[in-house]
Tab-separated table of C-alpha atoms in Angstrom:
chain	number	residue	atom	x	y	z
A	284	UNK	CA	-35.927	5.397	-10.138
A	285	UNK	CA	-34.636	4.936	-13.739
A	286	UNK	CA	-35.891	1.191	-15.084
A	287	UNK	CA	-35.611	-0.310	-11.918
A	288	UNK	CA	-38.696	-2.804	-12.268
A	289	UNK	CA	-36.596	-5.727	-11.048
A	290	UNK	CA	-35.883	-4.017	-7.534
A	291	UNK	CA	-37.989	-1.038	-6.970
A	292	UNK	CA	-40.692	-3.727	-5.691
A	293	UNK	CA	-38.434	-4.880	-2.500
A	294	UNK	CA	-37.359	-1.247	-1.726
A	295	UNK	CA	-40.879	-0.130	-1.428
A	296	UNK	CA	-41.791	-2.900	0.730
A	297	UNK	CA	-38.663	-2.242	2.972
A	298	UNK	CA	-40.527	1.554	3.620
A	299	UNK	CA	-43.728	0.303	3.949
A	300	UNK	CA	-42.792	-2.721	6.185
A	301	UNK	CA	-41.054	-0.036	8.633
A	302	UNK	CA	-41.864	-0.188	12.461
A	303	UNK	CA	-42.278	3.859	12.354
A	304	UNK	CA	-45.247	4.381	10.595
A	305	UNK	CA	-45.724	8.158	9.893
A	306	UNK	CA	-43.754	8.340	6.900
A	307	UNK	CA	-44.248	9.640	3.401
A	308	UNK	CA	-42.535	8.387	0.557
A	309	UNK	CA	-42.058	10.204	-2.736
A	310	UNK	CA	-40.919	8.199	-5.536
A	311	UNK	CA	-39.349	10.177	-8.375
A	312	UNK	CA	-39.211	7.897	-11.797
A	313	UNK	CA	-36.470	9.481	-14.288
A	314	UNK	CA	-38.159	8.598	-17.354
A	315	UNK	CA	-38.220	4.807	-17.600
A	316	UNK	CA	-38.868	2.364	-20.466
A	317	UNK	CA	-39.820	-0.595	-18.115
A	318	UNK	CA	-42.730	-1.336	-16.123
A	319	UNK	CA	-41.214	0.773	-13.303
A	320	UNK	CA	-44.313	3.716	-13.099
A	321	UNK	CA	-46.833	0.535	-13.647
A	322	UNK	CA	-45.595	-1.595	-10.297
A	323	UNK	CA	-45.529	2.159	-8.221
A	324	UNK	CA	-49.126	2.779	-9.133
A	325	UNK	CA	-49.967	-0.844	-7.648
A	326	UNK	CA	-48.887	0.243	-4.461
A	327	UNK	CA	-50.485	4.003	-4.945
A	328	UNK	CA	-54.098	1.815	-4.805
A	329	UNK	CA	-53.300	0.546	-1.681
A	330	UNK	CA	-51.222	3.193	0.045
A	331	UNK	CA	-52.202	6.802	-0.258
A	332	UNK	CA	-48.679	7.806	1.621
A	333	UNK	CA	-46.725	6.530	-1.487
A	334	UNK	CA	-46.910	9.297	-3.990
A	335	UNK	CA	-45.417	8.796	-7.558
A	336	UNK	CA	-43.552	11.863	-9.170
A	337	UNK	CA	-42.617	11.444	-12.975
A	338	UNK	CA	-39.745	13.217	-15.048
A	339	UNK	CA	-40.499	14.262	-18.757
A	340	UNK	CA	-37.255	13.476	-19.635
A	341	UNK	CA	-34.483	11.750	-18.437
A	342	UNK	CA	-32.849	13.953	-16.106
A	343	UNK	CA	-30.127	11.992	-13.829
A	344	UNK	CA	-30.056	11.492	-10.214
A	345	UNK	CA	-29.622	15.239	-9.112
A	346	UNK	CA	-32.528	16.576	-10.002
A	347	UNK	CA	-34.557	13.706	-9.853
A	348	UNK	CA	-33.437	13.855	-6.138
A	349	UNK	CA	-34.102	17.593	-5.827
A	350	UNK	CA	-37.642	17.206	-7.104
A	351	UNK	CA	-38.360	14.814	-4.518
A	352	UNK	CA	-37.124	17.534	-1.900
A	353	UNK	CA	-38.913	20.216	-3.063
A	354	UNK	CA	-42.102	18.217	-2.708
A	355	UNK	CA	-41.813	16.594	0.514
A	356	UNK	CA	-44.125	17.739	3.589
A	357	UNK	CA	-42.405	15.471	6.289
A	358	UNK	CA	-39.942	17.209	9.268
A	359	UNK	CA	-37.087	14.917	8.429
A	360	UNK	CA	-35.551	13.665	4.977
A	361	UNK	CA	-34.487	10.824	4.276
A	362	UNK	CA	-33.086	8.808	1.299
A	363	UNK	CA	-33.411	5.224	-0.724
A	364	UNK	CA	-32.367	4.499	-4.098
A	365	UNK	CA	-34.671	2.248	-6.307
A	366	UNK	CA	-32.542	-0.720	-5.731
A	367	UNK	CA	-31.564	-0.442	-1.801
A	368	UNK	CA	-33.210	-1.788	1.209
A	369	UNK	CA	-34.231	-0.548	4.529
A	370	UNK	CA	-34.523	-2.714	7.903
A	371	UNK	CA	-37.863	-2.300	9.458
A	372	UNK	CA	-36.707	-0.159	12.496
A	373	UNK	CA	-34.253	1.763	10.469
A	374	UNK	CA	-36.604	5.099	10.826
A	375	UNK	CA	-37.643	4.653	14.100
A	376	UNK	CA	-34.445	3.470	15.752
A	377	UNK	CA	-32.613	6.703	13.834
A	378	UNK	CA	-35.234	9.073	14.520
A	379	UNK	CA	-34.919	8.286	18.399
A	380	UNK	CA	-31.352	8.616	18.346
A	381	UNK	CA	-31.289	12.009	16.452
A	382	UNK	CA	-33.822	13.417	19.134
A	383	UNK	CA	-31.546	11.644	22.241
A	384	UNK	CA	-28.365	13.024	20.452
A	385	UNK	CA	-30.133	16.596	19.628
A	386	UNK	CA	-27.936	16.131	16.515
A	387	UNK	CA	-29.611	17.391	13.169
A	388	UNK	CA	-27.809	15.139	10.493
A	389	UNK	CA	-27.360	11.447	11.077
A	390	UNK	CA	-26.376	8.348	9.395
A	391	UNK	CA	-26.087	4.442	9.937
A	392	UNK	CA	-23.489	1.728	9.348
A	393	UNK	CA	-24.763	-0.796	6.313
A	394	UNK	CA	-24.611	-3.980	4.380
A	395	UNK	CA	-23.625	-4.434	1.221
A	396	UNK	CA	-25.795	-7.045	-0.882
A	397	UNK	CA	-25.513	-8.167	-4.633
A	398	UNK	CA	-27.715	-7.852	-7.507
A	399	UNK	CA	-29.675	-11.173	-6.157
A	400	UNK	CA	-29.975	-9.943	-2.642
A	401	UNK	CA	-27.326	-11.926	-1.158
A	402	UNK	CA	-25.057	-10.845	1.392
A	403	UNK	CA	-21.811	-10.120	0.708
A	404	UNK	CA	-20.258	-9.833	4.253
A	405	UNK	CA	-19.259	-6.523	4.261
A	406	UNK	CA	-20.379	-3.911	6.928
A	407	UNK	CA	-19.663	-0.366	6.246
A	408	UNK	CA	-19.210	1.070	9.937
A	409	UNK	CA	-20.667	4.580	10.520
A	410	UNK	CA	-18.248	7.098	12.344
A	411	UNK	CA	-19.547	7.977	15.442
A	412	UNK	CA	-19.152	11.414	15.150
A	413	UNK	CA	-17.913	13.164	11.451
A	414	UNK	CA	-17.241	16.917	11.542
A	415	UNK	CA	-17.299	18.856	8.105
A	416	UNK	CA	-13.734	18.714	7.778
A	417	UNK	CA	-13.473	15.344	7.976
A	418	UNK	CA	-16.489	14.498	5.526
A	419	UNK	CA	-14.478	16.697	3.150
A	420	UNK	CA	-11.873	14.567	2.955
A	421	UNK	CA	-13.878	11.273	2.179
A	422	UNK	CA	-17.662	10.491	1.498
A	423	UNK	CA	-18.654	8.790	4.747
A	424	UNK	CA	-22.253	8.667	4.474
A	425	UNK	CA	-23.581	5.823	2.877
A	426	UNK	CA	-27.246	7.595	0.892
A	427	UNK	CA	-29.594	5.225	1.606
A	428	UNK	CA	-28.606	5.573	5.371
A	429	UNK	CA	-28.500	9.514	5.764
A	430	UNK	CA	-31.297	11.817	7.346
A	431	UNK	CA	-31.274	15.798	8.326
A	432	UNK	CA	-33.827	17.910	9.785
A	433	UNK	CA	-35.486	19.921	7.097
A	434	UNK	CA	-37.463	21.640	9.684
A	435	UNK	CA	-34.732	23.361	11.253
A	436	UNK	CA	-31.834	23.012	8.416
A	437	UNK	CA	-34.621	23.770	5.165
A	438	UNK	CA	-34.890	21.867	2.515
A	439	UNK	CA	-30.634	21.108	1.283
A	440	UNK	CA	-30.856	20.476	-2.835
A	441	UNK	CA	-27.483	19.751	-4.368
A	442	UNK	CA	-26.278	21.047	-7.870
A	443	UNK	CA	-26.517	19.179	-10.891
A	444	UNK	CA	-23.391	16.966	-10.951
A	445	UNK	CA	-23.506	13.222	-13.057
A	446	UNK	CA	-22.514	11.899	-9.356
A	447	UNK	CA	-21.359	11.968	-5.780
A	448	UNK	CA	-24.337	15.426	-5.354
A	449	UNK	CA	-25.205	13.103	-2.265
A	450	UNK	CA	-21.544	14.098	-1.217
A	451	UNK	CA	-22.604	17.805	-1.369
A	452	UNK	CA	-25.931	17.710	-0.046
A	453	UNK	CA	-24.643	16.341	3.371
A	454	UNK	CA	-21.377	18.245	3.146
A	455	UNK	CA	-24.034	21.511	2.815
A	456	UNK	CA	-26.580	19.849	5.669
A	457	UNK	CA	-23.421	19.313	8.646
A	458	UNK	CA	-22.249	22.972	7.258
A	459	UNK	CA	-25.493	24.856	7.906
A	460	UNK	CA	-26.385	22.541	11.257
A	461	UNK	CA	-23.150	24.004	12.661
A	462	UNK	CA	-22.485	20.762	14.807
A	463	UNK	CA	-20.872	17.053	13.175
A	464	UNK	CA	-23.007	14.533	11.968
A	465	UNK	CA	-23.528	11.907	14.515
A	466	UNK	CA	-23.465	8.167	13.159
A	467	UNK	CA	-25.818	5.222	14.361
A	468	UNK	CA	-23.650	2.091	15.434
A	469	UNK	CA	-25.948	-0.288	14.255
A	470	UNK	CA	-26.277	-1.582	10.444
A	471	UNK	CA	-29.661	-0.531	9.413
A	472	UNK	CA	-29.775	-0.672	5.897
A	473	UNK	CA	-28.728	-2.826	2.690
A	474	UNK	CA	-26.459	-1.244	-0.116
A	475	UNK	CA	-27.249	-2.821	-3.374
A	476	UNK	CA	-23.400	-3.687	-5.069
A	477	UNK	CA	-24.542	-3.310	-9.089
A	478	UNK	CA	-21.969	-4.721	-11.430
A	479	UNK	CA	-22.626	-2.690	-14.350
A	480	UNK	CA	-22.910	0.715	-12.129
A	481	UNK	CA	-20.451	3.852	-12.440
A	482	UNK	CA	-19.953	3.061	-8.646
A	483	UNK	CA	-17.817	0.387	-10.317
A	484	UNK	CA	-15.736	1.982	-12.640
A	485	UNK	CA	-12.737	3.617	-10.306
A	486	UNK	CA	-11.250	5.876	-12.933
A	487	UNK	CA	-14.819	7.801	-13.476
A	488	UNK	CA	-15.027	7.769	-9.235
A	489	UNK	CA	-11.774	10.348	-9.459
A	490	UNK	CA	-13.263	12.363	-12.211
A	491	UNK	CA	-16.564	12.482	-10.139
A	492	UNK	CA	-15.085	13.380	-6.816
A	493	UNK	CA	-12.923	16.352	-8.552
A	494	UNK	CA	-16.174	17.831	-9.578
A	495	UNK	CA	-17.165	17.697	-6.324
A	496	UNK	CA	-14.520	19.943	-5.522
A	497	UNK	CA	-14.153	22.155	-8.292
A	498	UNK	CA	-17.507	22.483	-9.331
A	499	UNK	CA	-19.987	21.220	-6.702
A	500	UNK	CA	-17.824	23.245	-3.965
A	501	UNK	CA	-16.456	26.335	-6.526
A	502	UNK	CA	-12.579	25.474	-5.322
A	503	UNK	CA	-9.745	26.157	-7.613
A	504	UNK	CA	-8.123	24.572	-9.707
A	505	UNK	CA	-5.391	24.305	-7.209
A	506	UNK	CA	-6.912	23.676	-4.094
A	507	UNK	CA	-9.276	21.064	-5.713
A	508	UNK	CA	-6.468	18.799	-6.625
A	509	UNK	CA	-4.802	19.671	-2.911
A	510	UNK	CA	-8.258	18.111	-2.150
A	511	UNK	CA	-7.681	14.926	-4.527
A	512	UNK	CA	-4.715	13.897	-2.602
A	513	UNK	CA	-6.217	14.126	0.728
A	514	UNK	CA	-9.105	12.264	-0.836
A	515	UNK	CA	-7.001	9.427	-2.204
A	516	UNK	CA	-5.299	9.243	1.370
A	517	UNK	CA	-8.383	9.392	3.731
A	518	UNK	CA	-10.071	6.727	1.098
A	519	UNK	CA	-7.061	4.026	1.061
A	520	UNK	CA	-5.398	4.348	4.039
A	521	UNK	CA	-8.363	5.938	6.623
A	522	UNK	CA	-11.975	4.991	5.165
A	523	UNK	CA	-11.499	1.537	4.187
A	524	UNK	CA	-10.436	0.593	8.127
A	525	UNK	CA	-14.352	1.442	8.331
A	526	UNK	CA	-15.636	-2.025	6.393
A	527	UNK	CA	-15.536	-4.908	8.466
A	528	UNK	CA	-15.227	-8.306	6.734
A	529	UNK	CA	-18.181	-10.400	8.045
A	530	UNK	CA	-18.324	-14.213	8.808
A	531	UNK	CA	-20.256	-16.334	6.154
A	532	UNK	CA	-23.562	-17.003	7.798
């Protein structure tokens, strides 16, 4: 969380209001200069499973993210940025089809929403199945929908990139389970679409996913712009086939 007072409220709710109930959820604030720590604590009174870690300084998504590994007790992980949303059987419907599937990293198709929480008619569809060299080509797992079994994979940190470390924690969690990630059908969660977020600047994206490869991975120089092009192929002409345009309720 990083001054996310206007959302965080919603997201916690969408844990909370979830049909599985043995969950614990670790909220790591990144220094904010809003009320964000104030509205957490409100919920803290009332729900000793929410548990509020705080960052002396601002220290960016990574290791905010890490920190929150590190300190979580639960068999499975699981992630939600301040400002995305959950459906209420998201855990329980995923859980059941990670133990039916004996798969050990899953993921979901999504929604994306604006900034005001209204649909914008897209659907992000979930692979059904996404080996390791296909998730190198092309981030296919939307965050917010992602889980892997800490119990039998450990804990999976990433390094300390600006962005896209979500990229190379799952890359790292499909690697070590030794089998593909296995992708729930069903849209289970809501994608916040920020206008002012790097998300939306396309020119820091490329700069972002190169570090991926060169540092975040350790490629060359070489084989990390190899890497690039497949990237910019698989992303244009492959991974957008996976959004589906929905009809205007």
């Amino acid at each position: 969380m990083f001054n996310s007072e206007a959302f965080v409220t919603e997201t916690i709710n969408s844990v909370i209001n979830q049909s599985y109930t043995n969950w614990e959820l670790l909220l790591v604030d990144d220094k904010s200069t809003d009320k964000t720590v104030e509205t957490v604590k409100a919920f803290m009174e009332e729900y000793p499973n929410v548990r509020l870690l705080v960052n002396e300084t601002n220290s960016g998504a990574a290791i905010s993210r890490n920190k929150g590994i590190m300190e979580a007790k639960g068999e499975y992980i699981a992630f939600l940025d301040a400002d995305d949303l959950w459906k209420p059987e998201k855990l329980e419907k995923q859980l059941a089809f990670m133990q039916a599937e004996n798969c050990e990293v899953s993921f979901t198709s999504y929604e994306q929403i604006d900034e005001e929480g209204k649909p914008l008619n897209k659907l992000i569809m979930a692979l059904p199945i996404l080996s390791y060299e296909k998730y190198l080509k092309s981030n296919y797992i939307g965050n917010l929908t992602g889980i892997y079994n800490a119990r039998t994979l450990g804990k999976i940190t990433s390094p300390n990139l600006r962005k896209r470390q979500d990229w190379l924690i799952w890359l790292a969690a499909i690697k070590k389970s030794g089998k593909p990630a296995k992708g729930v059908q069903e849209s289970l969660a809501y994608y916040r679409v920020r206008e002012n977020s790097m998300s939306s600047n396309k020119f820091n994206l490329l700069k972002y996913n190169y570090a991926v490869y060169k540092k975040g991975l350790g490629f060359s120089t070489s084989k990390s712009l190899y890497c690039m092009l497949v990237f910019l192929k698989e992303h244009f002409l492959v991974k957008s086939k996976q959004t589906i345009i929905l009809n205007k309720r």
